[in-house]
Amino acid sequence: HARDVSVYLILDDIGSYKLFTGIEGRVFSGPPSKYSQTSTGGVLDAAGHFSKNDVCYEVSYIRPGSKWPFVKVEVTQHGGSHSDKWLEHELQNDFRNYFGLPGDSFVMRQLDGQTIMAYGAGGWTYRWLSGNKAIHIEYTDLMMTRPEPLEIVGAYLSKHPSSLKEMTSYDLRTYGNQAKWIRDEMERRLWLCDKWFQAQNADDVDIDRTLREIGVHLDVFLDYREKYYGVSATKEKEVLAQYLYTKNAHAISNKLDRYKRWWSNNRGKAIALP
């Protein structure tokens, strides 16, 4: 796999940063390894990304004299499925609050003439897309006194050029951008419910996991609908909780159809941002 991995990761030192290959003297850590490879959606799993046929590669780099990984790099090759249409949206998820508004520390930056997302709090996190590859680089620096690992970010931008369109931090905070992200999030959550039902019908996943996932996505949809469209979520959540408890997939599917009809009639309405 080493040849395949080198398509995604840089398995050499980068400038003053050394490739991390394990901690000497830690017997229980097993043999030193240069990287890890998992069949996950990587950092996008936290956003509920539907990760089928995704492969995530991770590697770390340290500064001279340091024993612990200082900079972690994750490159995820997404599967080329329909869920890839949400990649850029999902990449922003961690940098926004629960209701989709961008955090103060979420910025868009230009590096080597390319646009990347960045979040600066207790260190820096950098993200961008290169086609259907998601690149995530992070390091911890609670006091924010260490130099940023721009050598590493630059090296990965050379290897995986950003396909994000040029955007500024101001653009992120326009009414149009924020309202679009919120509407897209509501649509994505309904889309994910459909996706899980389809997977269950194809016998890819069991009904317990399907209903658990759908319960999470409908909760978010109902919270957003209440906040931005003024439709109370309390009774709907009570009914859904009962359906989930009794594993009544048919009733939940009917509810989902009702929400989708409501959404198609209301998606275009203006929403009030706080």
Short mmCIF file of C-alpha atoms in Angstrom, two decimals:
data_model
loop_
_atom_site.label_atom_id
_atom_site.label_comp_id
_atom_site.label_asym_id
_atom_site.label_seq_id
_atom_site.Cartn_x
_atom_site.Cartn_y
_atom_site.Cartn_z
CA HIS A 1 0.00 0.00 0.00
CA ALA A 2 2.98 2.33 0.42
CA ARG A 3 2.82 3.38 -3.22
CA ASP A 4 -0.92 4.14 -2.96
CA VAL A 5 -0.45 6.04 0.28
CA SER A 6 2.21 8.28 -1.21
CA VAL A 7 -0.45 9.57 -3.60
CA TYR A 8 -2.14 11.10 -0.55
CA LEU A 9 0.50 11.65 2.13
CA ILE A 10 4.01 13.10 2.21
CA LEU A 11 6.08 10.37 3.89
CA ASP A 12 9.20 12.50 4.24
CA ASP A 13 10.35 15.37 6.43
CA ILE A 14 8.92 18.75 5.43
CA GLY A 15 11.28 21.66 6.06
CA SER A 16 12.07 21.70 9.78
CA TYR A 17 9.31 19.18 10.55
CA LYS A 18 10.23 15.51 10.93
CA LEU A 19 7.96 12.66 9.90
CA PHE A 20 6.63 11.04 13.08
CA THR A 21 7.21 7.28 13.11
CA GLY A 22 6.27 6.33 16.67
CA ILE A 23 7.58 6.96 20.16
CA GLU A 24 10.78 5.14 21.08
CA GLY A 25 10.73 3.17 24.29
CA ARG A 26 6.96 2.73 24.37
CA VAL A 27 6.76 -1.02 24.08
CA PHE A 28 2.97 -1.15 24.19
CA SER A 29 2.67 1.17 21.23
CA GLY A 30 3.82 -1.57 18.87
CA PRO A 31 6.21 -1.07 16.00
CA PRO A 32 6.72 2.47 14.74
CA SER A 33 4.34 3.22 11.93
CA LYS A 34 4.47 6.11 9.51
CA TYR A 35 0.77 6.50 8.88
CA SER A 36 -2.66 5.03 9.50
CA GLN A 37 -5.30 4.09 6.98
CA THR A 38 -9.00 3.61 7.81
CA SER A 39 -12.23 3.09 5.89
CA THR A 40 -13.94 6.18 7.26
CA GLY A 41 -15.03 9.61 6.12
CA GLY A 42 -12.31 11.14 8.29
CA VAL A 43 -13.05 14.49 9.85
CA LEU A 44 -16.39 14.70 8.02
CA ASP A 45 -17.82 11.78 9.99
CA ALA A 46 -18.59 14.27 12.78
CA ALA A 47 -20.94 16.08 10.39
CA GLY A 48 -22.88 12.88 9.71
CA HIS A 49 -21.26 12.39 6.29
CA PHE A 50 -22.55 9.25 4.58
CA SER A 51 -19.20 7.57 4.10
CA LYS A 52 -19.28 4.61 1.78
CA ASN A 53 -16.07 3.65 -0.06
CA ASP A 54 -14.19 6.49 1.68
CA VAL A 55 -10.56 5.94 2.72
CA CYS A 56 -8.84 8.17 5.26
CA TYR A 57 -5.04 8.48 5.62
CA GLU A 58 -3.37 10.11 8.63
CA VAL A 59 0.21 11.11 9.34
CA SER A 60 1.96 13.35 11.89
CA TYR A 61 5.05 15.55 11.95
CA ILE A 62 7.09 16.84 14.89
CA ARG A 63 9.44 19.73 15.48
CA PRO A 64 13.07 18.92 16.38
CA GLY A 65 13.41 18.15 20.08
CA SER A 66 9.73 17.26 20.48
CA LYS A 67 8.58 13.75 21.38
CA TRP A 68 4.90 14.11 20.57
CA PRO A 69 3.13 14.61 17.26
CA PHE A 70 2.88 18.33 16.72
CA VAL A 71 1.05 18.57 13.39
CA LYS A 72 -1.54 16.02 12.30
CA VAL A 73 -2.51 15.68 8.65
CA GLU A 74 -5.54 13.79 7.41
CA VAL A 75 -6.30 13.24 3.73
CA THR A 76 -9.58 11.52 2.94
CA GLN A 77 -10.38 10.16 -0.49
CA HIS A 78 -14.15 10.31 -0.71
CA GLY A 79 -15.96 7.63 -2.64
CA GLY A 80 -17.28 9.57 -5.60
CA SER A 81 -20.88 8.86 -4.57
CA HIS A 82 -23.83 11.25 -4.43
CA SER A 83 -22.81 12.27 -0.90
CA ASP A 84 -19.76 14.04 -2.33
CA LYS A 85 -22.01 16.95 -3.34
CA TRP A 86 -22.09 17.95 0.36
CA LEU A 87 -18.32 17.85 0.95
CA GLU A 88 -17.66 21.59 1.00
CA HIS A 89 -20.74 22.19 3.13
CA GLU A 90 -19.74 19.45 5.60
CA LEU A 91 -16.15 20.68 5.75
CA GLN A 92 -17.44 23.86 7.39
CA ASN A 93 -19.61 22.08 9.96
CA ASP A 94 -17.10 22.06 12.86
CA PHE A 95 -16.39 25.77 12.37
CA ARG A 96 -20.02 26.83 12.80
CA ASN A 97 -22.25 26.69 15.87
CA TYR A 98 -25.11 24.22 16.21
CA PHE A 99 -27.44 26.50 14.28
CA GLY A 100 -25.06 27.01 11.36
CA LEU A 101 -23.62 30.45 12.12
CA PRO A 102 -19.87 30.84 11.53
CA GLY A 103 -17.76 31.11 14.68
CA ASP A 104 -15.61 34.18 15.30
CA SER A 105 -12.44 32.14 14.80
CA PHE A 106 -13.56 30.72 11.42
CA VAL A 107 -11.74 32.48 8.57
CA MET A 108 -11.03 32.00 4.88
CA ARG A 109 -7.39 32.43 4.00
CA GLN A 110 -5.33 32.76 0.86
CA LEU A 111 -2.10 30.78 0.75
CA ASP A 112 0.03 30.41 -2.38
CA GLY A 113 -2.86 31.98 -4.30
CA GLN A 114 -5.29 29.31 -3.10
CA THR A 115 -8.30 29.49 -0.79
CA ILE A 116 -8.44 27.42 2.38
CA MET A 117 -10.65 27.36 5.47
CA ALA A 118 -8.98 27.94 8.82
CA TYR A 119 -10.00 27.99 12.46
CA GLY A 120 -7.72 29.55 15.05
CA ALA A 121 -8.37 28.63 18.68
CA GLY A 122 -5.85 26.80 20.87
CA GLY A 123 -3.83 26.18 17.72
CA TRP A 124 -4.88 26.20 14.09
CA THR A 125 -6.95 23.91 11.92
CA TYR A 126 -6.76 24.17 8.12
CA ARG A 127 -9.11 22.51 5.64
CA TRP A 128 -9.78 22.48 1.95
CA LEU A 129 -11.06 20.28 -0.85
CA SER A 130 -9.05 19.07 -3.78
CA GLY A 131 -11.70 17.55 -6.01
CA ASN A 132 -13.30 14.89 -3.84
CA LYS A 133 -10.33 14.69 -1.48
CA ALA A 134 -10.67 16.50 1.86
CA ILE A 135 -7.46 17.76 3.49
CA HIS A 136 -7.42 18.52 7.21
CA ILE A 137 -4.32 19.77 9.05
CA GLU A 138 -4.28 20.66 12.74
CA TYR A 139 -1.95 21.38 15.61
CA THR A 140 -2.48 22.30 19.25
CA ASP A 141 -1.01 25.44 20.75
CA LEU A 142 -3.10 26.56 23.71
CA MET A 143 -1.14 29.79 24.18
CA MET A 144 -1.05 30.55 20.42
CA THR A 145 2.69 31.36 20.59
CA ARG A 146 4.19 28.74 18.27
CA PRO A 147 4.73 29.55 14.61
CA GLU A 148 2.06 28.20 12.29
CA PRO A 149 3.16 25.09 10.36
CA LEU A 150 2.78 26.85 7.01
CA GLU A 151 5.56 24.75 5.46
CA ILE A 152 3.35 21.69 5.92
CA VAL A 153 0.18 23.44 4.74
CA GLY A 154 2.05 24.74 1.67
CA ALA A 155 3.51 21.31 0.87
CA TYR A 156 0.05 19.72 0.97
CA LEU A 157 -1.44 22.53 -1.11
CA SER A 158 1.19 21.76 -3.74
CA LYS A 159 0.31 18.07 -3.62
CA HIS A 160 -3.46 18.61 -3.43
CA PRO A 161 -4.36 22.04 -4.91
CA SER A 162 -7.46 23.62 -3.41
CA SER A 163 -10.61 23.46 -5.50
CA LEU A 164 -12.41 25.95 -3.23
CA LYS A 165 -13.48 29.09 -5.04
CA GLU A 166 -11.96 32.36 -3.87
CA MET A 167 -13.78 33.65 -0.82
CA THR A 168 -13.06 36.04 2.05
CA SER A 169 -13.99 35.86 5.72
CA TYR A 170 -16.41 38.72 5.05
CA ASP A 171 -18.14 36.67 2.31
CA LEU A 172 -18.74 33.90 4.88
CA ARG A 173 -20.75 36.27 7.02
CA THR A 174 -23.04 37.84 4.46
CA TYR A 175 -26.75 37.18 4.92
CA GLY A 176 -26.86 35.27 1.64
CA ASN A 177 -24.02 32.93 2.56
CA GLN A 178 -25.30 32.20 6.05
CA ALA A 179 -28.90 31.67 4.92
CA LYS A 180 -27.73 29.35 2.13
CA TRP A 181 -25.68 27.21 4.53
CA ILE A 182 -28.64 26.94 6.92
CA ARG A 183 -31.05 25.92 4.14
CA ASP A 184 -28.53 23.48 2.72
CA GLU A 185 -28.10 21.94 6.16
CA MET A 186 -31.85 21.38 6.50
CA GLU A 187 -31.97 19.84 3.04
CA ARG A 188 -28.91 17.68 3.72
CA ARG A 189 -30.45 16.28 6.90
CA LEU A 190 -33.59 15.17 5.03
CA TRP A 191 -31.40 13.82 2.23
CA LEU A 192 -29.39 11.80 4.79
CA CYS A 193 -32.61 10.27 6.17
CA ASP A 194 -33.51 9.09 2.66
CA LYS A 195 -29.96 7.77 2.24
CA TRP A 196 -30.16 5.67 5.41
CA PHE A 197 -33.55 4.23 4.47
CA GLN A 198 -32.17 3.31 1.04
CA ALA A 199 -29.14 1.62 2.63
CA GLN A 200 -31.40 -0.31 4.99
CA ASN A 201 -33.69 -1.38 2.15
CA ALA A 202 -30.62 -2.64 0.28
CA ASP A 203 -29.64 -4.65 3.40
CA ASP A 204 -26.42 -2.65 3.81
CA VAL A 205 -27.26 -1.68 7.39
CA ASP A 206 -29.61 -3.00 10.07
CA ILE A 207 -32.78 -1.23 11.14
CA ASP A 208 -31.40 -0.24 14.57
CA ARG A 209 -28.51 1.75 13.10
CA THR A 210 -30.78 3.22 10.41
CA LEU A 211 -33.31 4.54 12.92
CA ARG A 212 -30.60 5.82 15.25
CA GLU A 213 -29.01 7.85 12.43
CA ILE A 214 -32.37 9.11 11.15
CA GLY A 215 -33.33 10.17 14.68
CA VAL A 216 -30.22 12.38 14.88
CA HIS A 217 -30.82 14.00 11.48
CA LEU A 218 -34.51 14.69 12.08
CA ASP A 219 -33.70 16.25 15.45
CA VAL A 220 -31.40 18.75 13.75
CA PHE A 221 -33.94 19.44 10.99
CA LEU A 222 -36.70 20.11 13.53
CA ASP A 223 -34.46 22.37 15.62
CA TYR A 224 -33.54 24.42 12.55
CA ARG A 225 -37.16 24.57 11.42
CA GLU A 226 -38.20 25.86 14.84
CA LYS A 227 -35.43 28.46 15.04
CA TYR A 228 -35.62 29.82 11.50
CA TYR A 229 -39.19 29.09 10.42
CA GLY A 230 -41.01 29.35 13.76
CA VAL A 231 -42.55 25.86 13.72
CA SER A 232 -42.53 24.34 17.23
CA ALA A 233 -40.52 21.12 17.48
CA THR A 234 -41.67 19.87 20.89
CA LYS A 235 -44.64 17.67 19.93
CA GLU A 236 -42.97 16.43 16.75
CA LYS A 237 -39.97 15.29 18.76
CA GLU A 238 -42.18 13.51 21.30
CA VAL A 239 -43.99 11.60 18.55
CA LEU A 240 -40.73 10.73 16.80
CA ALA A 241 -39.15 9.54 20.04
CA GLN A 242 -42.08 7.14 20.50
CA TYR A 243 -41.73 5.86 16.92
CA LEU A 244 -38.01 5.36 17.43
CA TYR A 245 -38.56 3.57 20.75
CA THR A 246 -41.03 1.13 19.14
CA LYS A 247 -38.87 0.89 15.97
CA ASN A 248 -41.83 1.93 13.83
CA ALA A 249 -39.90 2.55 10.61
CA HIS A 250 -43.08 2.87 8.54
CA ALA A 251 -44.42 5.74 10.69
CA ILE A 252 -41.03 7.48 10.63
CA SER A 253 -40.91 7.15 6.84
CA ASN A 254 -44.35 8.77 6.60
CA LYS A 255 -43.17 11.61 8.87
CA LEU A 256 -40.12 12.09 6.66
CA ASP A 257 -42.37 12.40 3.59
CA ARG A 258 -44.41 15.09 5.37
CA TYR A 259 -41.25 17.02 6.30
CA LYS A 260 -40.02 16.82 2.72
CA ARG A 261 -43.33 18.19 1.40
CA TRP A 262 -43.21 20.99 3.96
CA TRP A 263 -39.62 21.77 2.96
CA SER A 264 -40.38 21.95 -0.75
CA ASN A 265 -43.10 24.51 0.02
CA ASN A 266 -41.07 26.61 2.45
CA ARG A 267 -37.43 26.39 1.38
CA GLY A 268 -37.51 29.70 -0.47
CA LYS A 269 -38.99 31.75 2.36
CA ALA A 270 -36.83 34.45 3.96
CA ILE A 271 -35.36 33.52 7.33
CA ALA A 272 -34.41 35.84 10.18
CA LEU A 273 -30.83 35.47 11.39
CA PRO A 274 -29.99 36.40 14.99
#
